[in-house]
């Protein structure tokens, strides 16, 4: 075990001097100011802070003469009277490398800003020919390939609205998402490659199109077919037999979409005009269509990528993600700060657990981001990252990174800080994280993000420090949703975040804030362990259990209900060749008792073939708890929103 809070890294004077945050503070007239002092100003005077972000980065657009912030949550509005366009800000550079694409099969493509601008202009012209205009929706069923980024920027340039799903999503889950927003155009691939295997999705695309009566056209990218022929996708037209069944609108290939040159123009829209629609996981009902605006995302990603990830011109940014996770939207935001995003399509474990580190080395990545499970898997597999001389930072998100993960990065990559970030799809960013000015301590998130008024509330709604409470936001952020789609009165939006504390955003995580502004995230508050009246986060539990070499994954559930003590159940997925012997069970119980507390000792331990996870890899604690309390499996979770729905049956009482 690594002690929580153990010091692992401290910034040198050189690092502090060259940090983008340092330059901003100098520009602001606050050179050398303490971070907490600047954070406090950013949340006490949000209008001044966010105005400074607009001015510091020279956002392209019209500021207007309206107030920067009007109203309060959940009805706050920003920069009234302003107009801008995300794509115009992302594409304002004309030279240098705009993006790098790497696929699992070894294919690689590099695009300059000039090439990217030309492709966006061509696809923009193609969308116009298909009747797409301001406010129309363009849906994408695409992997993390250049065509996804190009089509997104073209959509945004028109003031149309982007929404994407990864081709590993099941058909019903895609229809559940896209049918709500009534897209005019669907852009899809014939298949994808993962773990060394090809997955044909032609039938799936036909089925998805059949479920979207709003479609006027489907654009087909022959991704697998072109790869088999050794050609870029735009050089292979879709075969007639794969598209003739599509029931709605015209069918064209990617080459047909981009066939004609067109002007690269940008429709400037109001600050809160919809940019894209992201979705909640949808495991217990229809996914919530979360709408973010052009202005909020531009300002938030400029601030976060520059001040917290320390990215700027000349940097190379990698984050392992699919188009169905908000981190894809965050990754492509690198264009806003002049950094080069590396798009990777493939598995994080094929042909070996070191594959992502090798890509980072080959591409000269300066900031490497991934999910906490990948860092822990690298540690367990004995991966030794090499050739990362340009690397200046490692980011982790998706779930809490335990102290051992911090320590492993510090040992393997001396001098490289690892920043754990936490936020969500709801705000498309992290509202707690790191900066290059903060020391790194094991298991601890160094700070609350600038402009994010994060607090910890006790059950009575009082702010607390030094104890675990509900993570809340007590002031608005520009990247909060402008609305949920098809929620004209805003009831669904209010019920999602403001039902517990009126006027205060409740995020659904446990957090402990420290006196110095740092914090620790302990997992979801709606999956709380409550033993003997003591609330415990699940992340502490997983940290101990998953350190065992015999355990590949785990899930802990407390079946207690209000006023009634329940059972504490531990489910483990065993590593290859391991068995759940009485000796292993006893060792698990003894270790949990010793390193956590007697309250953490499970009443029962069960081996299961897999731990249920969402499509984005998060453990499904709440649906499993519902199943154990008697909810039928088919009602507890939507299998089409899961990566492995077949394992749910192993959790029936």
XYZ file of C-alpha atoms in Angstrom:
653
model
C 0.000 0.000 0.000
C 1.106 3.555 -0.763
C 0.138 6.135 1.818
C -2.516 8.550 0.592
C -0.951 11.987 0.389
C 2.640 10.796 -0.041
C 4.613 13.421 -1.977
C 5.610 12.092 -5.418
C 6.487 15.144 -7.516
C 7.126 18.848 -7.136
C 7.385 21.431 -9.926
C 10.790 22.948 -10.518
C 11.270 26.659 -10.961
C 11.748 26.067 -14.682
C 8.437 24.204 -14.957
C 6.592 26.946 -13.109
C 8.204 29.669 -15.234
C 7.214 28.107 -18.564
C 3.692 27.047 -17.532
C 0.821 28.561 -19.493
C -0.947 29.276 -16.199
C 2.045 31.350 -15.072
C 1.865 33.415 -18.270
C -1.838 33.977 -17.734
C -1.280 35.170 -14.163
C 1.383 37.586 -15.405
C -0.990 38.872 -18.104
C -3.676 39.197 -15.448
C -1.403 41.367 -13.334
C -1.138 38.747 -10.583
C 2.400 37.344 -11.046
C 3.309 34.818 -8.395
C -0.192 34.778 -6.897
C -1.110 31.691 -4.881
C -3.373 29.337 -6.838
C -6.048 29.188 -4.122
C -6.224 32.977 -4.113
C -6.766 33.037 -7.893
C -9.269 30.180 -7.691
C -11.266 32.068 -5.071
C -11.376 35.140 -7.321
C -12.436 33.017 -10.306
C -15.501 31.696 -8.465
C -16.334 34.855 -6.508
C -16.262 37.040 -9.644
C -17.074 34.637 -12.504
C -17.926 37.454 -14.902
C -14.454 38.958 -14.545
C -12.741 35.577 -14.726
C -14.495 34.257 -17.824
C -14.147 37.642 -19.537
C -10.411 37.380 -18.930
C -10.367 33.920 -20.527
C -12.093 35.296 -23.637
C -9.638 38.183 -23.857
C -6.475 36.254 -22.971
C -7.009 33.683 -25.712
C -8.356 36.198 -28.211
C -11.521 34.209 -28.888
C -12.697 34.779 -32.443
C -16.186 36.245 -32.381
C -18.218 39.214 -31.227
C -18.296 39.861 -27.486
C -21.440 41.939 -27.655
C -22.439 44.465 -25.011
C -24.688 42.266 -22.863
C -23.848 41.032 -19.351
C -21.307 38.219 -19.022
C -23.476 36.335 -16.506
C -27.202 36.677 -15.927
C -29.356 34.738 -13.491
C -28.534 31.803 -11.255
C -28.503 28.036 -11.601
C -30.223 26.314 -13.208
C -31.181 29.267 -15.412
C -27.854 31.101 -15.709
C -26.982 32.540 -19.133
C -23.593 33.728 -20.348
C -22.290 36.470 -22.644
C -25.651 37.780 -23.786
C -25.368 39.359 -27.228
C -22.151 37.570 -28.183
C -21.643 35.399 -31.277
C -18.927 32.912 -32.223
C -18.344 29.523 -33.810
C -16.365 26.617 -32.339
C -14.980 25.536 -35.715
C -13.755 29.038 -36.531
C -11.755 29.057 -33.308
C -10.459 25.521 -33.829
C -9.335 26.211 -37.396
C -7.851 29.687 -37.082
C -4.325 28.348 -37.592
C -3.147 27.739 -41.133
C 0.213 26.002 -40.751
C 1.677 23.086 -38.823
C 0.386 19.594 -38.064
C -3.297 19.601 -37.180
C -3.747 15.932 -36.292
C -2.153 12.489 -36.303
C -4.162 9.291 -36.752
C -2.963 5.827 -35.767
C -4.958 2.621 -36.101
C -4.556 -0.754 -34.463
C -3.398 -2.338 -37.710
C -0.467 0.083 -37.966
C -1.937 2.551 -40.444
C -0.897 6.145 -39.810
C -1.996 9.455 -41.296
C -0.895 12.994 -40.601
C -2.828 16.086 -41.655
C -1.654 19.665 -41.770
C -3.926 22.557 -40.869
C -4.106 23.439 -44.551
C -5.272 19.914 -45.411
C -7.734 19.826 -42.523
C -9.210 23.178 -43.497
C -9.638 22.008 -47.097
C -11.322 18.758 -46.022
C -13.663 20.569 -43.639
C -14.622 22.978 -46.432
C -15.354 20.066 -48.790
C -17.459 18.162 -46.268
C -19.219 21.373 -45.303
C -20.201 21.882 -48.920
C -21.406 18.279 -49.072
C -23.580 18.714 -46.002
C -25.090 21.848 -47.506
C -25.984 19.839 -50.637
C -27.766 17.367 -48.358
C -29.835 20.174 -46.894
C -28.025 20.552 -43.568
C -28.195 24.015 -42.055
C -28.241 25.850 -38.764
C -29.878 23.813 -36.001
C -30.058 20.540 -37.963
C -28.570 17.426 -36.385
C -25.836 15.281 -37.912
C -25.406 11.871 -36.295
C -22.212 9.836 -36.568
C -21.626 6.119 -36.035
C -17.864 6.347 -36.293
C -14.647 5.226 -34.638
C -11.927 7.681 -33.637
C -10.769 8.431 -37.185
C -10.006 11.688 -39.041
C -13.344 11.593 -40.843
C -15.120 11.951 -37.484
C -13.188 15.107 -36.610
C -13.595 16.533 -40.124
C -17.347 15.899 -40.157
C -17.752 17.383 -36.679
C -15.953 20.604 -37.616
C -17.933 20.863 -40.852
C -21.183 20.391 -38.918
C -20.198 22.995 -36.325
C -19.158 25.482 -39.009
C -22.741 25.497 -40.272
C -24.283 26.021 -36.850
C -25.656 22.474 -37.157
C -25.502 20.095 -34.186
C -23.185 17.082 -33.892
C -23.891 13.829 -32.061
C -21.764 10.683 -32.159
C -21.761 7.070 -31.068
C -19.007 4.500 -31.347
C -19.572 1.557 -33.744
C -19.123 -0.897 -30.876
C -22.427 0.403 -29.454
C -25.350 -1.955 -29.954
C -28.080 -0.993 -32.408
C -30.846 -0.393 -29.823
C -28.595 1.883 -27.744
C -27.737 3.943 -30.827
C -31.364 4.265 -31.860
C -32.295 5.189 -28.265
C -29.838 8.081 -28.527
C -30.288 9.297 -32.084
C -34.048 8.887 -32.412
C -34.532 11.482 -29.670
C -32.701 14.151 -31.671
C -34.091 13.391 -35.180
C -30.917 13.712 -37.258
C -31.083 14.773 -40.882
C -27.867 12.958 -41.884
C -26.186 9.798 -40.594
C -22.466 9.251 -41.219
C -21.384 5.654 -40.613
C -18.659 3.086 -41.219
C -19.003 -0.413 -42.600
C -17.122 -1.782 -39.584
C -14.137 -1.423 -37.304
C -11.136 -3.361 -36.027
C -10.568 -4.200 -32.368
C -8.296 -6.683 -30.606
C -6.984 -7.905 -33.937
C -10.438 -8.739 -35.312
C -12.677 -7.086 -37.888
C -16.291 -6.355 -36.933
C -18.664 -5.823 -39.855
C -21.374 -3.252 -39.038
C -23.159 -2.990 -42.391
C -26.276 -4.748 -41.097
C -26.207 -2.591 -37.976
C -26.108 0.607 -40.037
C -29.091 -0.546 -42.088
C -30.996 -1.262 -38.879
C -30.057 2.090 -37.339
C -31.142 3.958 -40.463
C -34.441 2.060 -40.436
C -35.033 3.351 -36.908
C -34.426 7.001 -37.826
C -37.308 8.227 -40.024
C -35.934 11.784 -39.905
C -32.949 10.857 -42.123
C -32.590 12.447 -45.533
C -29.253 10.844 -46.312
C -26.711 8.309 -45.081
C -23.017 8.841 -45.768
C -21.094 5.598 -45.906
C -17.389 5.354 -45.047
C -16.004 1.995 -46.253
C -13.454 1.871 -43.427
C -12.930 -1.898 -43.340
C -13.179 -2.364 -47.090
C -10.625 0.341 -47.790
C -8.233 -1.028 -45.159
C -8.440 -4.461 -46.772
C -7.514 -2.871 -50.088
C -4.725 -0.792 -48.558
C -6.427 2.487 -49.491
C -7.697 5.528 -47.584
C -11.485 5.318 -46.989
C -12.303 8.205 -49.315
C -10.915 6.256 -52.275
C -13.361 3.374 -51.909
C -17.003 3.906 -52.771
C -19.626 1.867 -50.905
C -20.664 -1.335 -52.608
C -24.269 -1.294 -53.810
C -25.199 -4.435 -51.928
C -24.236 -2.931 -48.571
C -26.405 0.142 -48.900
C -29.400 -0.630 -51.061
C -31.459 -1.632 -48.010
C -31.115 1.741 -46.340
C -34.703 2.939 -46.092
C -34.399 6.663 -45.539
C -32.983 9.176 -47.972
C -30.040 9.108 -50.320
C -26.941 6.979 -49.848
C -23.549 8.346 -50.775
C -19.941 7.545 -50.003
C -17.480 9.742 -48.150
C -15.874 10.636 -51.466
C -19.249 11.758 -52.751
C -19.720 13.948 -49.692
C -16.349 15.668 -50.104
C -16.295 15.634 -53.900
C -16.754 19.360 -54.484
C -14.681 22.250 -53.245
C -16.426 24.843 -51.166
C -15.636 27.946 -49.160
C -14.544 27.525 -45.566
C -17.088 29.760 -43.910
C -18.375 29.875 -40.366
C -21.875 30.634 -39.147
C -21.429 32.666 -36.000
C -24.101 31.752 -33.472
C -25.147 32.970 -30.000
C -22.990 31.838 -27.063
C -25.462 29.147 -25.982
C -26.322 27.833 -29.457
C -26.115 24.000 -29.432
C -22.746 22.618 -30.537
C -23.144 18.927 -29.802
C -25.356 16.472 -27.952
C -23.725 14.024 -25.539
C -25.546 11.338 -23.585
C -25.730 9.917 -20.105
C -24.946 6.202 -19.936
C -28.593 5.216 -20.326
C -28.221 2.107 -18.155
C -31.525 2.613 -16.321
C -33.662 4.417 -18.908
C -33.402 6.409 -22.082
C -30.018 8.185 -22.230
C -30.323 11.866 -21.363
C -29.423 14.010 -24.429
C -27.115 16.637 -22.909
C -26.701 19.760 -25.062
C -23.616 21.971 -24.785
C -23.188 25.362 -26.408
C -20.472 26.753 -28.669
C -19.359 29.470 -26.272
C -19.287 27.439 -23.078
C -17.201 24.685 -24.630
C -14.768 27.065 -26.343
C -14.059 28.954 -23.107
C -13.965 25.898 -20.856
C -11.663 23.872 -23.103
C -9.342 26.819 -23.686
C -9.060 27.286 -19.927
C -8.785 23.633 -18.974
C -6.432 22.443 -21.715
C -4.109 25.410 -21.319
C -4.077 26.079 -17.575
C -4.618 22.555 -16.240
C -3.140 20.249 -18.920
C -0.577 22.949 -19.803
C -1.079 22.488 -23.546
C -0.248 24.978 -26.273
C 1.300 25.294 -29.707
C 3.845 22.575 -30.421
C 2.352 20.108 -27.942
C 1.104 16.652 -28.933
C -1.989 15.519 -27.002
C -3.184 11.932 -26.637
C -6.163 10.617 -24.715
C -7.392 7.068 -25.173
C -11.081 7.349 -25.996
C -13.842 6.516 -28.441
C -16.241 8.939 -30.114
C -18.927 7.798 -27.666
C -17.155 9.237 -24.609
C -16.871 12.936 -23.753
C -13.084 12.611 -23.700
C -13.174 12.502 -27.518
C -14.759 15.945 -27.485
C -12.113 17.070 -25.007
C -9.303 15.535 -27.079
C -10.251 17.375 -30.273
C -10.341 20.589 -28.233
C -6.547 20.486 -28.553
C -7.073 22.365 -31.821
C -8.369 25.341 -29.842
C -4.991 25.814 -28.127
C -2.876 24.920 -31.169
C -1.828 21.474 -29.937
C -1.909 18.359 -32.138
C -4.404 15.649 -31.123
C -3.413 12.025 -31.703
C -6.461 9.992 -32.721
C -6.162 6.263 -32.025
C -8.634 3.642 -33.175
C -8.125 0.285 -31.532
C -7.758 -1.685 -28.333
C -5.741 -0.531 -25.325
C -4.534 -4.085 -24.781
C -3.680 -5.364 -28.271
C -1.156 -6.609 -29.189
C 0.067 -5.950 -25.627
C -0.855 -3.816 -22.602
C 1.995 -1.468 -23.558
C 0.428 -0.405 -26.862
C -0.724 3.067 -25.741
C 2.649 3.908 -24.203
C 4.328 2.823 -27.448
C 2.079 5.089 -29.497
C 2.928 7.963 -27.162
C 6.639 7.295 -27.633
C 6.382 6.996 -31.419
C 4.400 10.218 -31.791
C 6.378 12.323 -29.328
C 3.335 12.861 -27.125
C 3.786 15.623 -24.572
C 0.584 14.912 -22.598
C -0.757 11.353 -22.278
C -4.278 10.710 -20.994
C -6.127 7.503 -20.275
C -8.579 5.903 -17.869
C -7.450 4.883 -14.398
C -8.018 1.168 -15.208
C -5.371 1.306 -17.967
C -2.756 2.653 -15.581
C -3.582 -0.077 -13.070
C -3.547 -2.733 -15.803
C -0.122 -1.483 -16.953
C 1.129 -1.773 -13.398
C -0.212 -5.305 -12.971
C 1.224 -6.409 -16.323
C 4.672 -5.110 -15.441
C 4.727 -2.667 -18.364
C 7.878 -0.546 -18.619
C 7.107 2.609 -20.650
C 10.091 3.690 -22.731
C 11.019 6.407 -25.222
C 8.864 9.086 -23.624
C 11.426 11.853 -23.423
C 8.952 14.500 -24.643
C 6.278 13.550 -22.112
C 5.498 16.332 -19.619
C 2.303 15.043 -18.043
C 0.004 12.051 -17.584
C -3.731 12.413 -17.077
C -6.152 9.922 -15.568
C -9.936 10.007 -15.428
C -13.063 7.856 -15.650
C -12.734 6.516 -12.102
C -10.596 7.364 -9.068
C -6.910 6.500 -9.500
C -5.674 4.824 -6.303
C -2.416 5.949 -4.666
C -0.623 2.901 -6.047
C -1.391 4.077 -9.598
C 0.099 7.480 -8.827
C 3.202 5.850 -7.366
C 3.638 3.512 -10.345
C 3.670 6.429 -12.792
C 6.104 8.305 -10.563
C 8.409 5.280 -10.477
C 8.220 4.456 -14.188
C 8.302 8.049 -15.437
C 10.412 10.012 -12.969
C 9.872 13.728 -13.232
C 6.518 13.377 -15.012
C 3.495 14.427 -12.919
C 0.296 12.379 -13.038
C -2.862 14.430 -12.690
C -6.115 12.736 -11.762
C -9.112 14.667 -13.089
C -12.783 14.313 -12.271
C -15.771 15.912 -13.926
C -18.257 14.432 -16.311
C -20.172 14.286 -19.535
C -22.566 16.778 -17.970
C -19.986 19.599 -18.156
C -17.624 17.995 -20.723
C -14.590 18.777 -18.592
C -13.005 18.163 -15.218
C -13.931 20.473 -12.367
C -11.208 19.131 -10.075
C -7.746 18.307 -11.361
C -4.128 19.414 -11.488
C -1.935 22.217 -12.761
C 1.818 22.321 -13.453
C 2.163 24.573 -10.388
C 0.905 21.985 -7.892
C 2.858 19.184 -6.222
C 1.514 15.684 -6.835
C 0.570 13.523 -3.869
C -0.528 9.894 -4.077
C -4.278 9.495 -4.432
C -4.913 13.230 -4.120
C -6.349 15.583 -6.740
C -4.367 18.809 -6.277
C -7.009 21.484 -6.810
C -10.429 22.646 -7.849
C -10.389 23.885 -11.423
C -10.451 27.600 -12.072
C -14.012 28.819 -12.407
C -15.474 25.685 -10.784
C -16.941 26.402 -7.347
C -16.739 22.847 -6.035
C -17.785 22.247 -2.439
C -18.514 19.252 -0.214
C -21.934 19.140 1.476
C -23.003 17.101 4.481
C -26.509 15.518 4.523
C -27.972 18.814 5.799
C -26.490 20.763 2.903
C -23.744 22.442 4.915
C -20.230 22.818 3.453
C -17.608 20.662 5.151
C -13.830 20.383 4.950
C -11.771 17.369 5.941
C -14.650 14.909 5.792
C -16.436 13.070 3.012
C -19.509 14.755 1.582
C -21.542 15.252 -1.581
C -19.685 16.935 -4.448
C -21.670 20.012 -5.422
C -21.199 23.116 -7.523
C -22.568 26.222 -5.844
C -21.997 28.584 -8.777
C -22.574 28.119 -12.526
C -19.967 27.221 -15.157
C -20.292 28.186 -18.846
C -20.012 24.560 -19.994
C -23.000 23.371 -17.994
C -25.700 22.062 -20.352
C -27.683 24.720 -22.138
C -30.566 22.221 -22.027
C -31.552 18.601 -22.481
C -32.981 17.873 -25.929
C -36.776 17.519 -25.969
C -37.046 18.973 -22.460
C -38.781 22.296 -23.229
C -39.748 23.072 -19.645
C -36.410 21.992 -18.232
C -37.967 19.539 -15.759
C -35.693 16.643 -16.690
C -32.634 18.884 -16.439
C -33.650 20.194 -13.008
C -34.447 16.710 -11.717
C -31.028 15.462 -12.794
C -28.894 17.939 -10.846
C -30.989 20.222 -8.635
C -33.477 17.878 -6.956
C -31.562 17.536 -3.649
C -30.197 21.044 -3.032
C -32.299 23.779 -4.726
C -30.106 26.075 -6.779
C -27.046 23.873 -6.191
C -25.684 21.335 -8.708
C -25.383 17.901 -7.057
C -23.037 15.806 -9.156
C -23.410 12.403 -7.502
C -19.856 11.798 -6.270
C -18.352 11.570 -2.794
C -15.566 14.070 -2.239
C -13.328 15.060 0.640
C -11.979 18.599 0.398
C -8.774 19.399 2.260
C -7.746 22.698 3.840
C -5.317 23.444 1.002
C -7.979 23.065 -1.717
C -6.915 19.567 -2.759
C -9.427 16.732 -2.700
C -10.041 13.004 -2.932
C -12.909 11.447 -4.904
C -14.383 8.299 -3.349
C -16.775 7.109 -6.039
C -20.453 7.586 -6.746
C -22.605 8.749 -3.847
C -25.606 6.822 -5.155
C -23.688 3.546 -4.647
C -22.630 4.333 -1.087
C -21.525 1.711 1.376
C -23.139 2.460 4.716
C -21.981 0.143 7.457
C -22.842 0.836 11.061
C -23.831 4.377 10.163
C -20.467 5.120 8.552
C -20.514 6.083 4.871
C -17.691 4.672 2.760
C -16.746 5.204 -0.877
C -16.298 2.169 -3.099
C -12.958 3.380 -4.489
C -11.211 2.649 -1.165
C -12.491 -0.904 -1.365
C -11.373 -1.508 -4.950
C -7.958 -0.121 -4.176
C -7.307 -2.934 -1.696
C -9.051 -5.811 -3.461
C -7.653 -5.194 -6.927
C -4.111 -5.077 -5.604
C -4.297 -8.861 -5.276
C -2.682 -10.548 -8.250
C -5.467 -13.144 -8.292
C -8.144 -10.464 -8.794
C -8.616 -8.946 -12.246
C -11.682 -6.844 -11.364
C -14.163 -6.408 -8.539
C -17.507 -4.968 -7.490
C -18.758 -4.261 -3.975
C -22.438 -3.788 -3.117
C -24.166 -2.839 0.126
C -27.777 -4.063 0.139
C -28.738 -1.962 3.167
C -31.766 0.312 2.933
C -33.009 3.251 4.961
C -33.111 2.153 8.595
C -32.147 -1.412 7.751
C -28.672 -2.925 7.737
C -27.949 -5.069 4.703
C -25.255 -7.431 3.490
C -21.921 -6.322 2.100
C -21.220 -8.414 -0.987
C -17.921 -8.614 -2.820
C -17.786 -9.953 -6.375
C -14.434 -10.717 -7.953
C -13.398 -11.591 -11.480
C -10.325 -13.740 -11.154
C -7.117 -13.479 -13.124
C -6.374 -16.262 -15.564
C -5.528 -19.461 -13.705
C -6.607 -18.147 -10.290
C -9.251 -19.739 -8.041
C -11.369 -18.328 -5.246
C -10.041 -20.641 -2.554
C -10.939 -20.415 1.137
C -7.397 -19.178 1.697
C -7.825 -16.321 -0.795
C -11.187 -15.386 0.738
C -9.626 -15.245 4.194
C -6.693 -13.194 2.936
C -9.061 -10.697 1.324
C -11.086 -10.345 4.519
C -8.011 -10.005 6.706
C -6.460 -7.368 4.459
C -9.667 -5.333 4.253
C -10.028 -5.448 8.038
C -6.416 -4.425 8.602
C -6.011 -1.758 5.939
C -9.510 -0.248 6.014
C -11.695 -1.289 8.941
C -13.809 -4.136 10.312
C -16.782 -2.469 8.627
C -15.196 -3.141 5.233
C -15.132 -6.919 5.696
C -17.653 -8.427 3.246
C -20.351 -10.805 4.423
C -19.982 -12.838 1.247
C -17.424 -13.149 -1.552
C -18.426 -14.518 -4.959
C -16.465 -15.207 -8.125
C -18.138 -14.019 -11.344
C -16.926 -14.181 -14.949
C -17.103 -10.418 -15.422
C -17.989 -7.130 -13.749
C -20.822 -5.259 -15.536
C -19.671 -1.998 -17.096
C -21.114 0.778 -19.215
C -19.975 1.264 -22.791
C -17.488 3.834 -21.504
C -16.076 1.379 -18.950
C -17.661 2.477 -15.664
C -18.717 -0.137 -13.109
C -22.485 -0.575 -12.782
C -22.875 -0.547 -9.022
C -26.395 0.899 -8.801
C -28.123 -1.493 -11.263
C -26.502 -4.513 -9.566
C -27.720 -3.258 -6.196
C -31.247 -2.991 -7.634
C -31.037 -6.565 -8.921
C -29.908 -7.818 -5.507
C -32.877 -6.036 -3.913
C -35.317 -7.781 -6.230
C -35.593 -5.686 -9.386
C -35.756 -7.949 -12.463
C -32.569 -7.896 -14.522
C -34.366 -6.567 -17.603
C -35.688 -3.594 -15.585
C -32.507 -2.792 -13.650
C -30.276 -1.987 -16.609
C -30.501 -1.422 -20.335
C -28.318 -4.163 -21.866
C -27.727 -2.093 -24.987
C -25.999 0.572 -22.884
C -23.595 -2.011 -21.452
C -20.283 -3.375 -22.659
C -21.036 -6.865 -21.296
C -24.749 -7.356 -20.493
C -24.340 -11.135 -20.414
C -22.753 -10.988 -16.953
C -25.772 -9.413 -15.205
C -27.386 -12.808 -14.655
C -24.595 -13.770 -12.270
C -25.793 -11.126 -9.792
C -29.340 -12.335 -9.180
C -30.100 -13.019 -5.509
